[in-house]
Amino acid sequence: SQSIRMNNCRFGPTFGSDICVRDRCNVTNSTLSIGCAYEIPPEQNKQTFLTGRLDFRVAEIEVFSVSQHNNRKRDASTSQLQHDTEPFETIIFDDNFSEAMKAVLKTEQRMLTETNKDLRKLRNAFEQEKGFIRFFVLGETMDIINFNVSGELMSINKATLNLFKESVLAKQFNDPNWAKEESHTYTLDLVKKWSPNEVLKWISSIDGLSTDTSKLLSKHSMNGKELLTLDYEALKNFGITRPPTLSLLMKEVRELQKEGNHRESFLIEQSAYCFGKILDHLRLRAMCHALQDPTPLPPPAIDEPHQKRFKRIVEFYFPGNSDAFE
């Protein structure tokens, strides 16, 4: 009934004579006595049911807005919903708030805006770091290419060479014929570090091995060290009993077990100084790519006696992208 809800400038929320919240209710006692306008559960004390005593003080008040919604007021309701879900950072506080309350809310609004900016920066930095780790750390050992540049050993990730897909180096190491030719040129130390996925790649590269046998071996999730210990008995325990298949697999495993009989690097008959500068520049570009940094890179610093040779080597290996090194 209307008598349940009452308004008075000297009181806060008042519901009949049952709940009376007074002005300055955090320092002034309000009263509670349920049972006139509202019913209480059986065997409950009307003066202690909600607050534990007749007089109480309010620590906090939460205010809710109740609105009606029907199909005829869809547009108005949608507008109201959009207003209610407006981000706190962009809300404009009207004259319904006191100046002191406005100052507090604006301070909180400003702090929230700054916190969200910091959070976005941290999120972007985290995504950049994930890209960096994915590019440089999660690559498999099979993707490392070793060069013997006039007697000096150098290594680089295959993905780094692929930054310039039309370069001579990228085309060479993306050639399927090269991949097939190099499928058996692994060093023993490298094989020992193979993950189960790398072992599966090696198994799938064995020429003449049936698909059924490959699937059978893949079920056991071997790493590189386990692969090197395989013998006839172990293969038979895997369910491989066909003699030609056993011979083929053991021949391939023995090839892996021979340390020092595999080509470890690709010979590059160029200046080690110039070729090293090229690889260093590619690595810097790879880092910027992983960090999504669009800042243009400065050209490599080349000593004057090597400048002409460096330019010729760049034009040979990167005929369409030589300006990237200038």
Short mmCIF file of C-alpha atoms in Angstrom, two decimals:
data_model
loop_
_atom_site.label_atom_id
_atom_site.label_comp_id
_atom_site.label_asym_id
_atom_site.label_seq_id
_atom_site.Cartn_x
_atom_site.Cartn_y
_atom_site.Cartn_z
CA SER A 1 0.00 0.00 0.00
CA GLN A 2 1.04 3.66 -0.34
CA SER A 3 1.33 3.91 3.45
CA ILE A 4 4.16 1.42 3.36
CA ARG A 5 6.47 3.81 1.50
CA MET A 6 6.81 7.30 2.96
CA ASN A 7 8.96 10.32 2.09
CA ASN A 8 10.22 12.87 4.60
CA CYS A 9 13.14 15.30 4.32
CA ARG A 10 14.23 14.41 7.86
CA PHE A 11 14.39 10.68 7.09
CA GLY A 12 16.03 8.33 4.70
CA PRO A 13 14.20 5.28 3.27
CA THR A 14 11.11 4.66 5.42
CA PHE A 15 8.78 1.66 5.07
CA GLY A 16 5.71 2.13 7.25
CA SER A 17 6.60 1.98 10.91
CA ASP A 18 8.63 -1.20 10.37
CA ILE A 19 11.88 0.25 8.99
CA CYS A 20 12.85 3.85 9.60
CA VAL A 21 16.25 5.02 8.34
CA ARG A 22 16.97 8.50 9.71
CA ASP A 23 18.95 11.38 8.27
CA ARG A 24 22.72 11.07 8.89
CA CYS A 25 22.05 7.41 9.52
CA ASN A 26 25.75 6.58 9.88
CA VAL A 27 25.93 8.58 13.14
CA THR A 28 22.24 8.61 14.18
CA ASN A 29 20.29 5.58 15.36
CA SER A 30 17.57 4.28 13.06
CA THR A 31 14.79 1.94 14.20
CA LEU A 32 13.47 -1.45 13.20
CA SER A 33 10.32 -3.24 14.28
CA ILE A 34 8.97 -5.67 11.68
CA GLY A 35 5.36 -6.83 11.93
CA CYS A 36 3.08 -3.91 11.01
CA ALA A 37 3.43 -3.43 7.28
CA TYR A 38 5.53 -6.56 6.73
CA GLU A 39 5.28 -10.10 8.02
CA ILE A 40 8.16 -11.94 9.62
CA PRO A 41 8.77 -15.71 9.65
CA PRO A 42 7.27 -17.65 12.55
CA GLU A 43 9.19 -17.70 15.83
CA GLN A 44 11.29 -14.66 14.85
CA ASN A 45 11.70 -11.53 17.02
CA LYS A 46 10.38 -8.48 15.14
CA GLN A 47 12.94 -6.17 16.78
CA THR A 48 15.99 -8.31 16.07
CA PHE A 49 15.05 -10.08 12.82
CA LEU A 50 17.15 -8.00 10.38
CA THR A 51 19.68 -6.03 12.46
CA GLY A 52 19.90 -7.92 15.73
CA ARG A 53 18.50 -5.06 17.80
CA LEU A 54 15.81 -2.36 17.78
CA ASP A 55 18.20 0.55 17.15
CA PHE A 56 20.88 0.34 14.47
CA ARG A 57 23.22 2.51 12.42
CA VAL A 58 23.72 2.20 8.69
CA ALA A 59 27.20 1.46 7.36
CA GLU A 60 26.34 1.46 3.66
CA ILE A 61 23.36 2.09 1.38
CA GLU A 62 22.98 0.65 -2.11
CA VAL A 63 20.54 2.41 -4.45
CA PHE A 64 18.80 0.53 -7.25
CA SER A 65 16.69 1.88 -10.10
CA VAL A 66 13.61 -0.15 -11.05
CA SER A 67 12.06 0.47 -14.48
CA GLN A 68 9.25 -1.17 -16.44
CA HIS A 69 9.86 -2.71 -19.86
CA ASN A 70 7.37 -3.72 -22.52
CA ASN A 71 7.29 -4.00 -26.31
CA ARG A 72 5.61 -0.61 -26.75
CA LYS A 73 8.52 1.10 -25.03
CA ARG A 74 11.26 -0.90 -26.78
CA ASP A 75 13.06 2.15 -28.15
CA ALA A 76 13.00 3.98 -24.84
CA SER A 77 14.15 0.86 -23.00
CA THR A 78 16.98 0.31 -25.46
CA SER A 79 18.09 3.90 -25.00
CA GLN A 80 17.93 3.49 -21.23
CA LEU A 81 19.94 0.26 -21.45
CA GLN A 82 22.62 1.97 -23.49
CA HIS A 83 22.77 4.76 -20.93
CA ASP A 84 22.98 2.30 -18.03
CA THR A 85 25.86 0.43 -19.69
CA GLU A 86 27.86 3.56 -20.52
CA PRO A 87 31.48 3.14 -19.42
CA PHE A 88 32.17 4.79 -16.09
CA GLU A 89 35.16 6.65 -17.56
CA THR A 90 32.90 8.69 -19.89
CA ILE A 91 29.94 9.40 -17.60
CA ILE A 92 29.14 13.08 -16.98
CA PHE A 93 27.84 13.72 -13.46
CA ASP A 94 24.87 16.09 -13.35
CA ASP A 95 23.57 18.42 -10.65
CA ASN A 96 21.90 15.60 -8.73
CA PHE A 97 25.30 15.08 -7.10
CA SER A 98 26.80 17.44 -4.58
CA GLU A 99 30.04 19.21 -5.48
CA ALA A 100 31.95 17.11 -2.96
CA MET A 101 30.51 13.89 -4.39
CA LYS A 102 31.30 15.07 -7.94
CA ALA A 103 34.92 15.69 -6.95
CA VAL A 104 35.21 12.20 -5.47
CA LEU A 105 33.60 10.55 -8.50
CA LYS A 106 35.73 12.50 -10.96
CA THR A 107 38.88 11.54 -9.06
CA GLU A 108 37.86 7.89 -9.18
CA GLN A 109 36.95 8.29 -12.85
CA ARG A 110 40.38 9.73 -13.65
CA MET A 111 42.17 6.97 -11.71
CA LEU A 112 40.15 4.30 -13.50
CA THR A 113 40.98 5.82 -16.89
CA GLU A 114 44.70 5.85 -16.08
CA THR A 115 44.53 2.28 -14.77
CA ASN A 116 42.84 1.09 -17.97
CA LYS A 117 45.55 2.78 -20.04
CA ASP A 118 48.25 1.03 -18.01
CA LEU A 119 46.38 -2.26 -18.39
CA ARG A 120 46.22 -1.85 -22.17
CA LYS A 121 49.94 -1.12 -22.26
CA LEU A 122 50.67 -4.25 -20.21
CA ARG A 123 48.40 -6.32 -22.45
CA ASN A 124 50.16 -5.07 -25.59
CA ALA A 125 53.56 -5.72 -24.04
CA PHE A 126 52.43 -9.23 -23.10
CA GLU A 127 51.26 -9.95 -26.66
CA GLN A 128 54.57 -8.67 -28.02
CA GLU A 129 56.50 -10.86 -25.61
CA LYS A 130 54.41 -13.88 -26.61
CA GLY A 131 55.22 -13.21 -30.26
CA PHE A 132 58.90 -12.85 -29.43
CA ILE A 133 58.99 -16.14 -27.51
CA ARG A 134 56.97 -17.91 -30.20
CA PHE A 135 59.39 -16.71 -32.89
CA PHE A 136 62.71 -17.34 -31.16
CA VAL A 137 62.12 -19.98 -28.49
CA LEU A 138 59.36 -22.31 -29.62
CA GLY A 139 60.92 -23.08 -32.99
CA GLU A 140 61.98 -26.70 -33.40
CA THR A 141 65.65 -27.66 -33.67
CA MET A 142 65.07 -28.94 -37.22
CA ASP A 143 64.51 -25.32 -38.25
CA ILE A 144 68.08 -24.24 -37.41
CA ILE A 145 70.31 -23.87 -40.46
CA ASN A 146 74.08 -24.01 -40.05
CA PHE A 147 76.50 -22.31 -42.45
CA ASN A 148 80.22 -22.78 -42.96
CA VAL A 149 81.17 -19.36 -44.31
CA SER A 150 84.74 -19.69 -45.56
CA GLY A 151 85.65 -21.71 -42.47
CA GLU A 152 83.58 -19.75 -39.92
CA LEU A 153 80.45 -21.47 -38.55
CA MET A 154 77.20 -19.50 -38.33
CA SER A 155 73.61 -20.50 -37.51
CA ILE A 156 70.23 -18.93 -38.13
CA ASN A 157 66.57 -19.82 -37.80
CA LYS A 158 64.87 -20.82 -41.04
CA ALA A 159 61.97 -18.48 -40.25
CA THR A 160 64.42 -15.57 -40.11
CA LEU A 161 65.61 -16.34 -43.64
CA ASN A 162 61.97 -16.40 -44.75
CA LEU A 163 61.52 -12.73 -43.89
CA PHE A 164 62.57 -12.13 -47.51
CA LYS A 165 60.78 -14.99 -49.25
CA GLU A 166 62.14 -14.05 -52.70
CA SER A 167 65.75 -14.10 -51.60
CA VAL A 168 68.13 -16.78 -52.88
CA LEU A 169 68.60 -18.19 -49.36
CA ALA A 170 64.87 -18.42 -48.58
CA LYS A 171 64.12 -20.10 -51.91
CA GLN A 172 66.96 -22.56 -51.45
CA PHE A 173 65.87 -23.76 -48.03
CA ASN A 174 62.15 -23.77 -48.89
CA ASP A 175 62.73 -25.98 -51.93
CA PRO A 176 61.04 -29.40 -51.37
CA ASN A 177 63.96 -31.09 -53.10
CA TRP A 178 66.35 -29.53 -50.58
CA ALA A 179 64.13 -30.63 -47.68
CA LYS A 180 64.10 -34.19 -48.99
CA GLU A 181 67.86 -34.19 -49.58
CA GLU A 182 68.60 -32.83 -46.12
CA SER A 183 66.17 -35.06 -44.23
CA HIS A 184 69.07 -37.31 -43.16
CA THR A 185 71.73 -34.73 -42.33
CA TYR A 186 71.23 -34.44 -38.58
CA THR A 187 74.01 -34.45 -36.01
CA LEU A 188 73.81 -36.84 -33.10
CA ASP A 189 73.61 -34.03 -30.53
CA LEU A 190 70.74 -32.52 -32.50
CA VAL A 191 68.83 -35.81 -32.66
CA LYS A 192 69.11 -36.25 -28.88
CA LYS A 193 67.22 -32.97 -28.43
CA TRP A 194 64.34 -33.92 -30.73
CA SER A 195 60.82 -33.63 -29.37
CA PRO A 196 58.17 -36.28 -30.20
CA ASN A 197 56.89 -34.00 -32.98
CA GLU A 198 60.35 -33.81 -34.52
CA VAL A 199 60.66 -37.60 -34.33
CA LEU A 200 57.35 -37.85 -36.19
CA LYS A 201 58.68 -35.54 -38.89
CA TRP A 202 61.74 -37.75 -39.27
CA ILE A 203 59.60 -40.91 -39.48
CA SER A 204 57.37 -39.36 -42.14
CA SER A 205 60.45 -38.45 -44.20
CA ILE A 206 61.66 -42.08 -44.51
CA ASP A 207 61.35 -43.05 -48.15
CA GLY A 208 59.50 -46.36 -48.61
CA LEU A 209 57.94 -46.52 -45.13
CA SER A 210 54.23 -47.34 -45.24
CA THR A 211 51.62 -45.02 -43.78
CA ASP A 212 50.39 -47.78 -41.44
CA THR A 213 53.87 -48.22 -39.96
CA SER A 214 54.25 -44.46 -39.50
CA LYS A 215 50.93 -44.31 -37.63
CA LEU A 216 51.96 -47.29 -35.49
CA LEU A 217 55.21 -45.60 -34.46
CA SER A 218 53.49 -42.27 -33.84
CA LYS A 219 51.36 -43.81 -31.08
CA HIS A 220 54.42 -44.18 -28.81
CA SER A 221 55.45 -40.48 -28.67
CA MET A 222 59.22 -41.11 -28.69
CA ASN A 223 61.74 -38.34 -28.16
CA GLY A 224 65.16 -38.20 -29.79
CA LYS A 225 67.06 -40.09 -27.10
CA GLU A 226 64.50 -42.90 -27.12
CA LEU A 227 64.63 -43.10 -30.91
CA LEU A 228 68.39 -43.68 -30.84
CA THR A 229 67.98 -46.72 -28.55
CA LEU A 230 65.65 -48.63 -30.89
CA ASP A 231 66.62 -52.13 -31.96
CA TYR A 232 64.86 -55.08 -33.60
CA GLU A 233 63.28 -56.29 -30.36
CA ALA A 234 61.88 -52.85 -29.52
CA LEU A 235 60.38 -52.48 -33.00
CA LYS A 236 58.81 -55.96 -32.72
CA ASN A 237 57.30 -54.94 -29.37
CA PHE A 238 55.76 -51.99 -31.20
CA GLY A 239 53.97 -54.51 -33.41
CA ILE A 240 56.27 -54.22 -36.45
CA THR A 241 57.07 -57.77 -37.57
CA ARG A 242 57.46 -57.53 -41.34
CA PRO A 243 61.22 -58.23 -42.03
CA PRO A 244 61.66 -55.67 -44.88
CA THR A 245 60.12 -52.94 -42.73
CA LEU A 246 62.32 -53.87 -39.77
CA SER A 247 65.42 -53.74 -41.98
CA LEU A 248 64.46 -50.35 -43.41
CA LEU A 249 63.83 -48.83 -39.99
CA MET A 250 67.03 -50.21 -38.46
CA LYS A 251 69.05 -48.92 -41.40
CA GLU A 252 67.65 -45.42 -40.86
CA VAL A 253 68.20 -45.56 -37.09
CA ARG A 254 71.81 -46.67 -37.56
CA GLU A 255 72.38 -43.69 -39.85
CA LEU A 256 71.19 -41.43 -37.07
CA GLN A 257 73.47 -43.18 -34.58
CA LYS A 258 76.61 -42.51 -36.65
CA GLU A 259 78.16 -39.39 -35.16
CA GLY A 260 80.37 -37.35 -37.47
CA ASN A 261 79.10 -38.83 -40.73
CA HIS A 262 76.52 -36.14 -41.34
CA ARG A 263 76.98 -32.80 -43.00
CA GLU A 264 76.61 -30.24 -40.22
CA SER A 265 76.68 -27.03 -42.23
CA PHE A 266 76.28 -25.57 -45.71
CA LEU A 267 79.35 -24.14 -47.35
CA ILE A 268 79.14 -20.46 -48.28
CA GLU A 269 82.20 -19.27 -50.19
CA GLN A 270 81.82 -15.60 -49.34
CA SER A 271 83.37 -13.14 -46.94
CA ALA A 272 82.57 -14.26 -43.38
CA TYR A 273 82.56 -10.62 -42.28
CA CYS A 274 79.98 -9.56 -44.91
CA PHE A 275 77.80 -12.66 -44.60
CA GLY A 276 77.79 -12.33 -40.80
CA LYS A 277 76.61 -8.72 -41.13
CA ILE A 278 73.76 -9.93 -43.36
CA LEU A 279 72.65 -12.55 -40.81
CA ASP A 280 72.87 -10.03 -37.95
CA HIS A 281 70.64 -7.62 -39.88
CA LEU A 282 68.14 -10.39 -40.56
CA ARG A 283 68.06 -11.25 -36.86
CA LEU A 284 67.34 -7.62 -35.95
CA ARG A 285 64.49 -7.57 -38.47
CA ALA A 286 63.15 -10.80 -37.00
CA MET A 287 63.16 -9.27 -33.51
CA CYS A 288 61.28 -6.19 -34.72
CA HIS A 289 58.81 -8.44 -36.55
CA ALA A 290 58.21 -10.54 -33.43
CA LEU A 291 57.72 -7.42 -31.29
CA GLN A 292 55.51 -5.78 -33.95
CA ASP A 293 57.83 -2.79 -33.97
CA PRO A 294 57.46 -0.80 -37.25
CA THR A 295 60.48 1.42 -36.55
CA PRO A 296 62.76 1.43 -39.64
CA LEU A 297 66.11 -0.26 -39.02
CA PRO A 298 69.36 1.57 -39.75
CA PRO A 299 71.58 -0.08 -42.36
CA PRO A 300 74.37 -2.39 -41.16
CA ALA A 301 77.59 -0.60 -40.24
CA ILE A 302 80.19 -1.88 -42.71
CA ASP A 303 83.88 -1.07 -42.53
CA GLU A 304 85.03 0.85 -45.59
CA PRO A 305 87.31 -1.90 -47.01
CA HIS A 306 84.33 -4.30 -47.10
CA GLN A 307 81.59 -1.99 -48.39
CA LYS A 308 81.81 -2.85 -52.09
CA ARG A 309 81.99 -6.58 -51.41
CA PHE A 310 79.08 -6.36 -48.96
CA LYS A 311 76.95 -4.63 -51.60
CA ARG A 312 77.75 -7.32 -54.20
CA ILE A 313 76.90 -10.15 -51.79
CA VAL A 314 73.60 -8.49 -50.80
CA GLU A 315 72.65 -7.99 -54.47
CA PHE A 316 73.45 -11.64 -55.16
CA TYR A 317 71.39 -13.14 -52.29
CA PHE A 318 68.65 -10.45 -52.13
CA PRO A 319 68.25 -9.23 -55.72
CA GLY A 320 64.83 -7.70 -55.14
CA ASN A 321 65.36 -6.45 -51.60
CA SER A 322 68.90 -5.06 -51.55
CA ASP A 323 67.55 -1.64 -50.50
CA ALA A 324 66.57 -3.19 -47.15
CA PHE A 325 70.28 -3.31 -46.28
CA GLU A 326 71.01 0.29 -47.29
#
